[in-house]
mmCIF file with all atom_site columns, C-alpha atoms in Angstrom:
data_model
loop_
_atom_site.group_PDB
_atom_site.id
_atom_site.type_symbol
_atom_site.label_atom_id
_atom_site.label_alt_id
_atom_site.label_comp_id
_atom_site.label_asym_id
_atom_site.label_entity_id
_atom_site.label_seq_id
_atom_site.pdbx_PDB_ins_code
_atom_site.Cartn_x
_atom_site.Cartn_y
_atom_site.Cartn_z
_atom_site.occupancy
_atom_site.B_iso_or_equiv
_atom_site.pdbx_formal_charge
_atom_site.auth_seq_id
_atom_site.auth_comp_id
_atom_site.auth_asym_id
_atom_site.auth_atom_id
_atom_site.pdbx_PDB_model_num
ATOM 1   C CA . UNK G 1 1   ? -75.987 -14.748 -42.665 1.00 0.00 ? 102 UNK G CA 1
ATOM 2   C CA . UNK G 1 2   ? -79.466 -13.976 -43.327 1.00 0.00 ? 103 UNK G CA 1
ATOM 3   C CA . UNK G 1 3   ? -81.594 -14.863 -46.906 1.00 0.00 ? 104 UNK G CA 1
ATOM 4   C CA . UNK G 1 4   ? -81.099 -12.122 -48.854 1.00 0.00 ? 105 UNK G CA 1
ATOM 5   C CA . UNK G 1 5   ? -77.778 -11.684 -47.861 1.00 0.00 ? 106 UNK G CA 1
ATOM 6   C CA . UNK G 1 6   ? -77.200 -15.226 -49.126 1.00 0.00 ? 107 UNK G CA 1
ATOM 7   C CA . UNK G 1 7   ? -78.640 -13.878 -52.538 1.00 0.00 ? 108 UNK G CA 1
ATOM 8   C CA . UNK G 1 8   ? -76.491 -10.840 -52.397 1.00 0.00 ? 109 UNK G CA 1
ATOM 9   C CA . UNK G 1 9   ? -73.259 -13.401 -51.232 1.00 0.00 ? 110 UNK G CA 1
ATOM 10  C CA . UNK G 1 10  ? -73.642 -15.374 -54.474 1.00 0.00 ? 111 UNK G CA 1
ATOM 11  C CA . UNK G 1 11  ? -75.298 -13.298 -56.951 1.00 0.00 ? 112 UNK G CA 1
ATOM 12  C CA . UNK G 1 12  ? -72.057 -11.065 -56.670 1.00 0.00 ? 113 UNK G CA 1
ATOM 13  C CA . UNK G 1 13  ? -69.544 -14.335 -56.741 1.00 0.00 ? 114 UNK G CA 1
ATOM 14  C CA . UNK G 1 14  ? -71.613 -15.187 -59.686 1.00 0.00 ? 115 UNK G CA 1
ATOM 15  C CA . UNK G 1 15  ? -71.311 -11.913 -61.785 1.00 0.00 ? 116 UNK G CA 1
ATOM 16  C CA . UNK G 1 16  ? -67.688 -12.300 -60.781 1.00 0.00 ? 117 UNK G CA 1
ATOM 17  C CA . UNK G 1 17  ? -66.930 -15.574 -62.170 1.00 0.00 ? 118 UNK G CA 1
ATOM 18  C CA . UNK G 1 18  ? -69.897 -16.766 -64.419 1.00 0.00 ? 119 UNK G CA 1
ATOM 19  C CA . UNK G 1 19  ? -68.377 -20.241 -65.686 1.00 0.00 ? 120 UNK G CA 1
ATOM 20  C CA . UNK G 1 20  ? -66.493 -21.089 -62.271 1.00 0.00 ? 121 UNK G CA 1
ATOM 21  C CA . UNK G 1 21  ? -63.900 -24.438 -63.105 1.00 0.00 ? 122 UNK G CA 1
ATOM 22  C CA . UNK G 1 22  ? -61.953 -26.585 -61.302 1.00 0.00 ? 123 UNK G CA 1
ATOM 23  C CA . UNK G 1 23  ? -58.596 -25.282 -61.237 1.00 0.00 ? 124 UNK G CA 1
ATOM 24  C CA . UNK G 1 24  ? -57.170 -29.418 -61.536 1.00 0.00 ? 125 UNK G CA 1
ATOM 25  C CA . UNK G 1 25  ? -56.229 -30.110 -65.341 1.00 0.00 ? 126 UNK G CA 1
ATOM 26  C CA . UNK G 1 26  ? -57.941 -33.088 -66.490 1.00 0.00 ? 127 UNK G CA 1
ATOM 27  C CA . UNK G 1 27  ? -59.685 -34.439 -70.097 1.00 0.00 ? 128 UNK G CA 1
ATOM 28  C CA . UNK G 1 28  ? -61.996 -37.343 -68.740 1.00 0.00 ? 129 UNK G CA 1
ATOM 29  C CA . UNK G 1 29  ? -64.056 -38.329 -65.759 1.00 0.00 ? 130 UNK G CA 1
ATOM 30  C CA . UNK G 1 30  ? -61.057 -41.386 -65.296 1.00 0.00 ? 131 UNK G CA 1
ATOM 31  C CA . UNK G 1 31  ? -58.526 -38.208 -65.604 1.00 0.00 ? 132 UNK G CA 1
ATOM 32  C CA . UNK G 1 32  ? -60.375 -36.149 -63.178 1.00 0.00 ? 133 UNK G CA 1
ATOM 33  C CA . UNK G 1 33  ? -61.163 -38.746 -60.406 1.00 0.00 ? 134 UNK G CA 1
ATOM 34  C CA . UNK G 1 34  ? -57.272 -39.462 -60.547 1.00 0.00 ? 135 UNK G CA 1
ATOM 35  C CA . UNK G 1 35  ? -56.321 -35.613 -60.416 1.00 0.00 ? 136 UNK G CA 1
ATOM 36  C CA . UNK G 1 36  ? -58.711 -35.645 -57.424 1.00 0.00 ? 137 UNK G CA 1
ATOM 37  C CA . UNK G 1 37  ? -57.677 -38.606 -55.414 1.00 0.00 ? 138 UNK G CA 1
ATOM 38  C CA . UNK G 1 38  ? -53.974 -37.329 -55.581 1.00 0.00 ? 139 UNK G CA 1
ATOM 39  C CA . UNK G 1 39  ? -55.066 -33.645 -54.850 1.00 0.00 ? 140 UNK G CA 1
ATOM 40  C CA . UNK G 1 40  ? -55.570 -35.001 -51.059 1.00 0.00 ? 141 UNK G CA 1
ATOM 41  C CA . UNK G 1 41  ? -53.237 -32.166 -48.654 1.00 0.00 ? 142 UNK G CA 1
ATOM 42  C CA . UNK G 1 42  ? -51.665 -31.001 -51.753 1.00 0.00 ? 143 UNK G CA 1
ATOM 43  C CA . UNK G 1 43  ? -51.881 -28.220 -53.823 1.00 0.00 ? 144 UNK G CA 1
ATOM 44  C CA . UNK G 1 44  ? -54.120 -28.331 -57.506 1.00 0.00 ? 145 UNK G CA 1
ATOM 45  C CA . UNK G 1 45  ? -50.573 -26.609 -59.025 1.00 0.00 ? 146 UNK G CA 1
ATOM 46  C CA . UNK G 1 46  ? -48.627 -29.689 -57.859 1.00 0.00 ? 147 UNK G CA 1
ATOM 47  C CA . UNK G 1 47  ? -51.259 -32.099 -59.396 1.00 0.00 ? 148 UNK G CA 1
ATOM 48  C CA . UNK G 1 48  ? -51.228 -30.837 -62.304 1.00 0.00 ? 149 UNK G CA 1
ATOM 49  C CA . UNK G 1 49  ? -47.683 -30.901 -62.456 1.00 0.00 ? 150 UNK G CA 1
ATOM 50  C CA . UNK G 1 50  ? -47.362 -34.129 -62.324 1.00 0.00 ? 151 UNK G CA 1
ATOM 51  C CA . UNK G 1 51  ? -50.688 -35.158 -64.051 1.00 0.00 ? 152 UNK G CA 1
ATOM 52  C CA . UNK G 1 52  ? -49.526 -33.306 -67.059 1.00 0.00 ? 153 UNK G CA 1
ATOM 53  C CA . UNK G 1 53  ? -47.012 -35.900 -68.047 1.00 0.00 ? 154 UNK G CA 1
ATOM 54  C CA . UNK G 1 54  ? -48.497 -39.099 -66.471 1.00 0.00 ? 155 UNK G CA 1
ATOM 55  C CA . UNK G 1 55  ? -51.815 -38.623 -68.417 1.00 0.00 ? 156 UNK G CA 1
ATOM 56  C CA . UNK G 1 56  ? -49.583 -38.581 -71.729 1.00 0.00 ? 157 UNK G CA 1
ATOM 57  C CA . UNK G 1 57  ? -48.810 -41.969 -70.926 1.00 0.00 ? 158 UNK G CA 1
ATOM 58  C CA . UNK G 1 58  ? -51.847 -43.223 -68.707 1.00 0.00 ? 159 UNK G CA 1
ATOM 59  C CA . UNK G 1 59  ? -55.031 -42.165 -69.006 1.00 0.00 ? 160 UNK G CA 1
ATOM 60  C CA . UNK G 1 60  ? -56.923 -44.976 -68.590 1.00 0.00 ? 161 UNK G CA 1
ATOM 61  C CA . UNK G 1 61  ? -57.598 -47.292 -65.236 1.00 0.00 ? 162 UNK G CA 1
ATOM 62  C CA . UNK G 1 62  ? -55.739 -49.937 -67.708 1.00 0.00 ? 163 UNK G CA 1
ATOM 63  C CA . UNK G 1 63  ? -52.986 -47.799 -68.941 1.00 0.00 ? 164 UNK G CA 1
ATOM 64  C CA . UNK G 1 64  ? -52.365 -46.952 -65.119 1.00 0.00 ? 165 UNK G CA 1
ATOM 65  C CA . UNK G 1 65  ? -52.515 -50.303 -64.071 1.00 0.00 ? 166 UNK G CA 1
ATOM 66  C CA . UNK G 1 66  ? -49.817 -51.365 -66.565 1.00 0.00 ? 167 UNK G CA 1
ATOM 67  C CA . UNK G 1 67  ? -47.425 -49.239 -65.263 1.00 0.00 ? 168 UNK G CA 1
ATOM 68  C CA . UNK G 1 68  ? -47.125 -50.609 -62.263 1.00 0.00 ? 169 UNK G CA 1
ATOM 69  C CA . UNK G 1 69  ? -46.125 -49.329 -58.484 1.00 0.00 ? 170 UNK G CA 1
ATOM 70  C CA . UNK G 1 70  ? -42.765 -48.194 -59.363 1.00 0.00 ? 171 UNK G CA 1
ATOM 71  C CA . UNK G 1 71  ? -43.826 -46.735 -62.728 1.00 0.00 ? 172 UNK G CA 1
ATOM 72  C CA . UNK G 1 72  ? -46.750 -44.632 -61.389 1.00 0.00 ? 173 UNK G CA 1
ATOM 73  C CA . UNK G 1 73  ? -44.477 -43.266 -58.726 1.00 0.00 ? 174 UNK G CA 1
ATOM 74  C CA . UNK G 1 74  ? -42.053 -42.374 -60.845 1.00 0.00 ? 175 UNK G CA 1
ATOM 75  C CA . UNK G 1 75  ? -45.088 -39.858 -62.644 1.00 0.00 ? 176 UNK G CA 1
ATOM 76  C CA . UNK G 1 76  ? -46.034 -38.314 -59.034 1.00 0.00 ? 177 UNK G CA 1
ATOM 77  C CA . UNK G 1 77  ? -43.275 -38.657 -56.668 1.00 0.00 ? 178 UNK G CA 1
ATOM 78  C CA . UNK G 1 78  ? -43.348 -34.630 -56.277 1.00 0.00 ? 179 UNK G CA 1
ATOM 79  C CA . UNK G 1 79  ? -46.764 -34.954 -55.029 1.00 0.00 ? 180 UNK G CA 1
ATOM 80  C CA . UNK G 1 80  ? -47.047 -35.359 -51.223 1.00 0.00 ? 181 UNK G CA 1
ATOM 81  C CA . UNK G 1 81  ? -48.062 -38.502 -49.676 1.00 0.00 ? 182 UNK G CA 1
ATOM 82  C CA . UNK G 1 82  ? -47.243 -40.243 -53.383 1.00 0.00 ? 183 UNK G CA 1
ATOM 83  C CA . UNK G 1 83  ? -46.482 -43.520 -52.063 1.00 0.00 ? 184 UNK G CA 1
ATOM 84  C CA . UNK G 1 84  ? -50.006 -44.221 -50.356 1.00 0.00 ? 185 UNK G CA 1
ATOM 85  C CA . UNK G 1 85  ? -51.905 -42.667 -53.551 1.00 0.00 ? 186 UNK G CA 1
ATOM 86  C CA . UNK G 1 86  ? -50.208 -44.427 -55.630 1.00 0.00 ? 187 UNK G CA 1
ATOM 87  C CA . UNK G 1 87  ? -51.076 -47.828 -53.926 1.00 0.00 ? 188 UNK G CA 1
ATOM 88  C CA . UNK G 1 88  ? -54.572 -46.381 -53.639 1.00 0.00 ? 189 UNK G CA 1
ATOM 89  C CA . UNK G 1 89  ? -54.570 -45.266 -57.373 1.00 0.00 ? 190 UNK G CA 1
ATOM 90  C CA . UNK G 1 90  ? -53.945 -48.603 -58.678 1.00 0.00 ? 191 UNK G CA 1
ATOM 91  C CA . UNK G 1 91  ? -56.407 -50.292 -56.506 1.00 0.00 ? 192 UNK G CA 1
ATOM 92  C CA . UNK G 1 92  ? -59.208 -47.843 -57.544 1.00 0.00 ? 193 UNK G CA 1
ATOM 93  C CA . UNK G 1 93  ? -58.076 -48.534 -61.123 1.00 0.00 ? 194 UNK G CA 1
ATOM 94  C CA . UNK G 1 94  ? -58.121 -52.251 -60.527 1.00 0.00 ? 195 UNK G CA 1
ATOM 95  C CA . UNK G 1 95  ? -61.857 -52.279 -59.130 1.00 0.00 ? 196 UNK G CA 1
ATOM 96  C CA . UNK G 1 96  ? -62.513 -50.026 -62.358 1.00 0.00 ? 197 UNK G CA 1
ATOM 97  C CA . UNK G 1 97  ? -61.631 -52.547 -64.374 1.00 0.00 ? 198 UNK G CA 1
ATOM 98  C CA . UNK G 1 98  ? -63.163 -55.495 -62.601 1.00 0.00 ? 199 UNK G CA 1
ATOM 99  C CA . UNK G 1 99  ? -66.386 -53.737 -61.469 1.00 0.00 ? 200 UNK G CA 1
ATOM 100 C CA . UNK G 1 100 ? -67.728 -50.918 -64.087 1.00 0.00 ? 201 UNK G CA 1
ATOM 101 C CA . UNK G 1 101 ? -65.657 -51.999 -67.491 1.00 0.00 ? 202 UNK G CA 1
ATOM 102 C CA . UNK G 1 102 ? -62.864 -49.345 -66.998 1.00 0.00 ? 203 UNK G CA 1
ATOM 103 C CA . UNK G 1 103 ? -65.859 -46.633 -66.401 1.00 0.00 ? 204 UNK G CA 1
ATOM 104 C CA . UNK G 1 104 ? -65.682 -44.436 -63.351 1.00 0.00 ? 205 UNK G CA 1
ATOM 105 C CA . UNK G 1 105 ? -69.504 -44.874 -61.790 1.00 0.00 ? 206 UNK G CA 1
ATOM 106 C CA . UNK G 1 106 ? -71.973 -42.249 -61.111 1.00 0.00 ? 207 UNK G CA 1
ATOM 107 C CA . UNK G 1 107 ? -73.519 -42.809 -57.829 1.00 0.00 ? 208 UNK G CA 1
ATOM 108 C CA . UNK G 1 108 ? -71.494 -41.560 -54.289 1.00 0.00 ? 209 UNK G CA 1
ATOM 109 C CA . UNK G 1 109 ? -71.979 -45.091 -52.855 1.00 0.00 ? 210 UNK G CA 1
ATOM 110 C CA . UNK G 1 110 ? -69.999 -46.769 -55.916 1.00 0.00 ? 211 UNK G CA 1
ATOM 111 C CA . UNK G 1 111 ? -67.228 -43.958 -55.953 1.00 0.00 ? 212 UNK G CA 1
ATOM 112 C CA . UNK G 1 112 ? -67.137 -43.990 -51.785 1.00 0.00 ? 213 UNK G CA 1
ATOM 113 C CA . UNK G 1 113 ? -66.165 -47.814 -52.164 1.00 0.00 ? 214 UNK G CA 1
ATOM 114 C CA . UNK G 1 114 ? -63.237 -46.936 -54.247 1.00 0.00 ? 215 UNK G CA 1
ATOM 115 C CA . UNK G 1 115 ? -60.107 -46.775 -52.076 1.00 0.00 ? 216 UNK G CA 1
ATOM 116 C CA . UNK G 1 116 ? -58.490 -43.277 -51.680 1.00 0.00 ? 217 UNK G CA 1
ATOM 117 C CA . UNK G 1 117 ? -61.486 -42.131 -52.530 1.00 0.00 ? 218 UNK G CA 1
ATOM 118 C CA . UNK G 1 118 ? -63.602 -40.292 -49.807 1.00 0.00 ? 219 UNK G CA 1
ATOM 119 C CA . UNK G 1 119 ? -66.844 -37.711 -49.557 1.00 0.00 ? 220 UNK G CA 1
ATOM 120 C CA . UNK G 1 120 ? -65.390 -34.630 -50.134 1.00 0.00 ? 221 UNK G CA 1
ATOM 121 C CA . UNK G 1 121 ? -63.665 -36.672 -54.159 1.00 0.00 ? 222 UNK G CA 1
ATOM 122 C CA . UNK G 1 122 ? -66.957 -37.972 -54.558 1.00 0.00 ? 223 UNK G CA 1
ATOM 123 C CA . UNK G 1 123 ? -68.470 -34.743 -54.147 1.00 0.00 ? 224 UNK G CA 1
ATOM 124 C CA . UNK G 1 124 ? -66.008 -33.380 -56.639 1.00 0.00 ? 225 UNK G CA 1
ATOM 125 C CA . UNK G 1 125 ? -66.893 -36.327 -59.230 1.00 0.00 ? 226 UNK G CA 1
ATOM 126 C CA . UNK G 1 126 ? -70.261 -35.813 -58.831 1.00 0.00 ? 227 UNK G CA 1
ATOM 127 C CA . UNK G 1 127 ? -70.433 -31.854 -59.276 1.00 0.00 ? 228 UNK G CA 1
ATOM 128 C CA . UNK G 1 128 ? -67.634 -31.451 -62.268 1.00 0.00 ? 229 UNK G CA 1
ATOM 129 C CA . UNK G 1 129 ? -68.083 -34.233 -63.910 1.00 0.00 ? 230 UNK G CA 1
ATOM 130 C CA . UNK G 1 130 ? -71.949 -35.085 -63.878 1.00 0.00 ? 231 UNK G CA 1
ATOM 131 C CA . UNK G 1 131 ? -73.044 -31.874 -62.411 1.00 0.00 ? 232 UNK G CA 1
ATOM 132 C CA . UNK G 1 132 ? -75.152 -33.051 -59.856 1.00 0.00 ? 233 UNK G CA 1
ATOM 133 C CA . UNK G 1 133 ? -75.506 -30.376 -57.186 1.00 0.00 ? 234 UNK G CA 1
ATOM 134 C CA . UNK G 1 134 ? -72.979 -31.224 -54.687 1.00 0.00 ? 235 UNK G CA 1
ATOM 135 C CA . UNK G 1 135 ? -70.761 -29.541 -51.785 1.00 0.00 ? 236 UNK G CA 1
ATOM 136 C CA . UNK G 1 136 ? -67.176 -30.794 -51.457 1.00 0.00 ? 237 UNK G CA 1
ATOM 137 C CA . UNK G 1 137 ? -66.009 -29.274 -48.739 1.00 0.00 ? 238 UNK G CA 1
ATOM 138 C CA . UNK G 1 138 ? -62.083 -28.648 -48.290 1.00 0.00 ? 239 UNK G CA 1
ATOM 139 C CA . UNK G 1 139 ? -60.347 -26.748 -45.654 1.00 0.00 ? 240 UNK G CA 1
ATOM 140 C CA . UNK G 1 140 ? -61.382 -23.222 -48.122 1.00 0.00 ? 241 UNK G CA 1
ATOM 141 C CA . UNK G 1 141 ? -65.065 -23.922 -48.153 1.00 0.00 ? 242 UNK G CA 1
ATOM 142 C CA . UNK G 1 142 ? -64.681 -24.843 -43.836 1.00 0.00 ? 243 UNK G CA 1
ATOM 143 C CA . UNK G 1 143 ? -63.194 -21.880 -43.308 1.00 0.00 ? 244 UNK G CA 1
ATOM 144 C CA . UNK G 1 144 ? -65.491 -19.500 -45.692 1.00 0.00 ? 245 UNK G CA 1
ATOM 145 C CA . UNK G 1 145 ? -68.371 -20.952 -44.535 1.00 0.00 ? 246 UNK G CA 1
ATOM 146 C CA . UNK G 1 146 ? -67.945 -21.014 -40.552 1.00 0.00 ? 247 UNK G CA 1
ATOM 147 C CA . UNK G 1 147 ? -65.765 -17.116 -40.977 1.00 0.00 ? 248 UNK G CA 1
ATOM 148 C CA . UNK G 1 148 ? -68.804 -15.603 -43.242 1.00 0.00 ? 249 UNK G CA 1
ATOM 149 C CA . UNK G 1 149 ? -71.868 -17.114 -41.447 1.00 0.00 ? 250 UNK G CA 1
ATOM 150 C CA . UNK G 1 150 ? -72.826 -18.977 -44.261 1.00 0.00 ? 251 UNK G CA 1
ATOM 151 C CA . UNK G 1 151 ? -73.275 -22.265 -43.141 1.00 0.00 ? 252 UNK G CA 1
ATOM 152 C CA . UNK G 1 152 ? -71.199 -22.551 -39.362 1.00 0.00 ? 253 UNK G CA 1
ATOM 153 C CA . UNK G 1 153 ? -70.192 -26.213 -38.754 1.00 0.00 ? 254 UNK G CA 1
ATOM 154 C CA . UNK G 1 154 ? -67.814 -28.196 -36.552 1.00 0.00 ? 255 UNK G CA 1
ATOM 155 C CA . UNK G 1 155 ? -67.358 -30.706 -38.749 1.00 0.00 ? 256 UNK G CA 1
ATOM 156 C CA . UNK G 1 156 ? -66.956 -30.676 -42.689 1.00 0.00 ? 257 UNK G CA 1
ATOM 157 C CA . UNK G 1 157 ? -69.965 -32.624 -42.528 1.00 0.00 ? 258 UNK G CA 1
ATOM 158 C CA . UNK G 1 158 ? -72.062 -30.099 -40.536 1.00 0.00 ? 259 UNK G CA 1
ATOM 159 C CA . UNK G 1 159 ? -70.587 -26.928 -43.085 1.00 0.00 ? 260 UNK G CA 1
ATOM 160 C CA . UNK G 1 160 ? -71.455 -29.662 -46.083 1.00 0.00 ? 261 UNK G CA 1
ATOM 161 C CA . UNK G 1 161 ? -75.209 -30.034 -45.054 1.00 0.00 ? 262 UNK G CA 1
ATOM 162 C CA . UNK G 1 162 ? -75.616 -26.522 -43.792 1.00 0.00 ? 263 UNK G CA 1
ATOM 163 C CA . UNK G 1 163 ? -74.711 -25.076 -47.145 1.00 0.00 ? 264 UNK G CA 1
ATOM 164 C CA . UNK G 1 164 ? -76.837 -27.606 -49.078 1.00 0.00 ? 265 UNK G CA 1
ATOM 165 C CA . UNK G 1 165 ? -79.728 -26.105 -47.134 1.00 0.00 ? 266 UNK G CA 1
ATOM 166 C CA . UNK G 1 166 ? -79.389 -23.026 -46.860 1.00 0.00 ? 267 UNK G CA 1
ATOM 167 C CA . UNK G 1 167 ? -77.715 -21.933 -50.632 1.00 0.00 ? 268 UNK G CA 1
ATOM 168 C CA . UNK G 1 168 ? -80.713 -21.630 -53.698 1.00 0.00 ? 269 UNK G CA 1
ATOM 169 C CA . UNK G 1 169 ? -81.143 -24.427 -55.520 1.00 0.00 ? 270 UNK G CA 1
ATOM 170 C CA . UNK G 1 170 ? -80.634 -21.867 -58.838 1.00 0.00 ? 271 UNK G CA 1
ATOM 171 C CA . UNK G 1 171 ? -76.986 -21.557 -57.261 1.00 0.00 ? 272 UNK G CA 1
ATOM 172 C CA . UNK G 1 172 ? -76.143 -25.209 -56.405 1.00 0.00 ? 273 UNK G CA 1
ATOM 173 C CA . UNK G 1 173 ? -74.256 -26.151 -59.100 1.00 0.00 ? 274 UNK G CA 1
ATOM 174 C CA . UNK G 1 174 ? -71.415 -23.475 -59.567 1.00 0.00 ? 275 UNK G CA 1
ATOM 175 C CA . UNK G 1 175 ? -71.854 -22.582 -55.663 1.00 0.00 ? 276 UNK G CA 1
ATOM 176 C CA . UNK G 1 176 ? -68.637 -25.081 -54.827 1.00 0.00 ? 277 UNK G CA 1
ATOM 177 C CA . UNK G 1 177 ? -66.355 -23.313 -57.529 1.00 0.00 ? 278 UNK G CA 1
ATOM 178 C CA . UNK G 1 178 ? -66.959 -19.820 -56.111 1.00 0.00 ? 279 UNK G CA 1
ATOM 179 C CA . UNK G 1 179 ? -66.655 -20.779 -52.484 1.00 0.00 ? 280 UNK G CA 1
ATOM 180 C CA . UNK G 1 180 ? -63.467 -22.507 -53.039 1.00 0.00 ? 281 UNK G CA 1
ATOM 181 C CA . UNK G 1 181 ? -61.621 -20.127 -55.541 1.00 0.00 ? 282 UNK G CA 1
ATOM 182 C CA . UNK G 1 182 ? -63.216 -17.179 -52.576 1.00 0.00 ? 283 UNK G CA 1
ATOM 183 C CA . UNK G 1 183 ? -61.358 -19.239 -49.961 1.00 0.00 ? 284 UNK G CA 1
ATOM 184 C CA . UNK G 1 184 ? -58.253 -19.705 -51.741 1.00 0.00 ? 285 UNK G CA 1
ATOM 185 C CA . UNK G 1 185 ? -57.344 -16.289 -53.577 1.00 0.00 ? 286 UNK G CA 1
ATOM 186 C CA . UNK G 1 186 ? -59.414 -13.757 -50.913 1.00 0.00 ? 287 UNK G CA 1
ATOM 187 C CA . UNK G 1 187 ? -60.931 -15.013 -47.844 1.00 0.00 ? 288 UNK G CA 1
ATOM 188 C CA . UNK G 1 188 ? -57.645 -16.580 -46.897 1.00 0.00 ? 289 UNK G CA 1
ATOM 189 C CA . UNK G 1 189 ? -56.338 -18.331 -43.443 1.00 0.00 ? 290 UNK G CA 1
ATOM 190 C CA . UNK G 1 190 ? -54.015 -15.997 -42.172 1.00 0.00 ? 291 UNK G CA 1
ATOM 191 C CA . UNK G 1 191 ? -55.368 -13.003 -43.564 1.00 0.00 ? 292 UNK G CA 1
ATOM 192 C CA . UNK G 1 192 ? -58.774 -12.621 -45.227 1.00 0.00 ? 293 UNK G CA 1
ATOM 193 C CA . UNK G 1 193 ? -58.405 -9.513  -48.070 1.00 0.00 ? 294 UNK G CA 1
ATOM 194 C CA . UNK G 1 194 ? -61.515 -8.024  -46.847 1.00 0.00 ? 295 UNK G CA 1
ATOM 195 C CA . UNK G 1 195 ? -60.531 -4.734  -48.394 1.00 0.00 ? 296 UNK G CA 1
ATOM 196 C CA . UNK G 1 196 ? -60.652 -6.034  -51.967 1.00 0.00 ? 297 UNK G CA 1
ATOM 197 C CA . UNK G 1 197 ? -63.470 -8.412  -50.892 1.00 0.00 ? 298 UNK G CA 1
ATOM 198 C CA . UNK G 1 198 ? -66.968 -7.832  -52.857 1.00 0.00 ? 299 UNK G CA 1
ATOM 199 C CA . UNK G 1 199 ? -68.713 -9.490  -50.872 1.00 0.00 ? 300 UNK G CA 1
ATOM 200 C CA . UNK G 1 200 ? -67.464 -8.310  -47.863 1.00 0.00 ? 301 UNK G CA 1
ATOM 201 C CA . UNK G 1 201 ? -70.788 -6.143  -46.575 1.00 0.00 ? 302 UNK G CA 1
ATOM 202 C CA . UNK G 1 202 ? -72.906 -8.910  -46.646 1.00 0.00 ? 303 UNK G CA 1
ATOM 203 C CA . UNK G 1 203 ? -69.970 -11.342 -44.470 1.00 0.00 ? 304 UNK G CA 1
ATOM 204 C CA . UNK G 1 204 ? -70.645 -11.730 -40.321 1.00 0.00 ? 305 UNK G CA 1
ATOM 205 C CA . UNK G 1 205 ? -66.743 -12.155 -40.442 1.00 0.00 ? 306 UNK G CA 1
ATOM 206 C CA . UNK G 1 206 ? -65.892 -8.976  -37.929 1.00 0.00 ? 307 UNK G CA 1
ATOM 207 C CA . UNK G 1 207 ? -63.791 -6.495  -37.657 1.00 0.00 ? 308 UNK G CA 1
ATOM 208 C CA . UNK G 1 208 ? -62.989 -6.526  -41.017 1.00 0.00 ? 309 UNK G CA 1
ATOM 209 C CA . UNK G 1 209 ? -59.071 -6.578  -42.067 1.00 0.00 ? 310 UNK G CA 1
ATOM 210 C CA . UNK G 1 210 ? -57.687 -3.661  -43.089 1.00 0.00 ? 311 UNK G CA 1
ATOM 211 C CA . UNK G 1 211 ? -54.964 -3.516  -46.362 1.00 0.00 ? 312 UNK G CA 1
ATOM 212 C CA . UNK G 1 212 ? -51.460 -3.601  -44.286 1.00 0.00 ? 313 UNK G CA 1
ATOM 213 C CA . UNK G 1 213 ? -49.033 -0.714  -46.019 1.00 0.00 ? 314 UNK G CA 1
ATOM 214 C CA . UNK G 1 214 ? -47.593 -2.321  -49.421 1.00 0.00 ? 315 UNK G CA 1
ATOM 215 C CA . UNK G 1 215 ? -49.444 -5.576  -49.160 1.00 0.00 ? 316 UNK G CA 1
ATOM 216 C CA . UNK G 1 216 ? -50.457 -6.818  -52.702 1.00 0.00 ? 317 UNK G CA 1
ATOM 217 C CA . UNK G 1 217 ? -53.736 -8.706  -53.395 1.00 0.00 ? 318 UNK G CA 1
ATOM 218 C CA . UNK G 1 218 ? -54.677 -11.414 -55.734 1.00 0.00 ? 319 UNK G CA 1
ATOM 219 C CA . UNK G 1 219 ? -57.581 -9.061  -57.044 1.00 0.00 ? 320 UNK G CA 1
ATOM 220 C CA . UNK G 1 220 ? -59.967 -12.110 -57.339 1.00 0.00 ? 321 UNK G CA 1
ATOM 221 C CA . UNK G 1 221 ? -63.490 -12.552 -55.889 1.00 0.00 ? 322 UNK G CA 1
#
């Protein structure tokens, strides 16, 4: 994807979706560095689920450490892979409260060191909840930026720093909402809705996919 196709690519997910947001529910950095960490291979729906009625009761690394293993489990069992994020949920809580006085820090090296909690979360802390201008890249943004051209990578990694270079500085921010919400409602695994796709003449992704006979779309950009 050339430079002013770039421009075209986002200026058009942009008028689409001015105010792009995080689809996890969540009320505080704490609240969103917890949706985050337990978002790991599972769906933001199923998070939020389960968030929904554990933040009522925790919502605070202290609050979450008083409930204890069993009790947190009990709050996110429906959430895949609970057991582990649990255990790592309560240690990142713990180091919360011993290390940064219950306060979830603001550099990538301090939220790195927190267990369960890896580069693609600290990318997500970073950009939502401190908007610095920062590329979390999930399986959606691999797969729209390696299919479109955008930034082709091997590695998360290599799509991560290719997109940091290559997208406008002007677009930085809001550029990881749009790429994942493209991912996830158009520019999908199996079958990328190129025919609703707006962006579509300005994507390397070829030939494009034609509408099969009754197939509904999402309508989203």
């Amino acid at each position: 994807m050339k430079p002013a196709q770039i421009q075209t690519f986002l200026t058009t997910l942009a008028a689409s979706n001015p105010q792009p947001q995080t689809e996890l529910e969540f009320s505080s950095v704490f609240e969103l560095l917890a949706a985050v960490l337990l978002s790991a291979q599972a769906t933001d729906r199923s998070v939020n689920k389960a968030t929904r009625a554990l933040f009522l009761v925790a919502n605070t690394p202290e609050k979450v450490l008083a409930l204890g293993l069993d009790g947190l489990e009990s709050h996110i069992k429906t959430i895949g892979l609970y057991h582990s994020k649990a255990k790592h949920l309560l240690q990142t809580c713990q180091m919360l409260v011993d290390l940064h006085g219950g306060q979830v820090p603001r550099t990538r090296e301090a939220l790195q060191a927190l267990p369960g909690v890896g580069r693609k979360t600290a990318n997500v802390v970073l950009n939502v909840a401190f908007g610095e201008p920062t590329m979390a890249v999930d399986t959606h943004i691999f797969r729209v930026g390696n299919r479109t051209g955008l930034a082709p990578g091997k590695t998360p990694l290599a799509v991560e720093l290719g997109l940091l270079k290559r997208i406008p500085k002007a677009f930085m921010t809001d550029a990881h909402h749009w790429l994942i919400l493209h991912g996830r409602y158009v520019c999908q695994a199996r079958t990328p809705q190129c025919w609703v796709c707006a962006v579509a003449n300005c994507c390397d992704f070829a030939p494009k996919t034609q509408q099969p006979p009754g197939k509904k779309t999402h309508g989203r950009t």
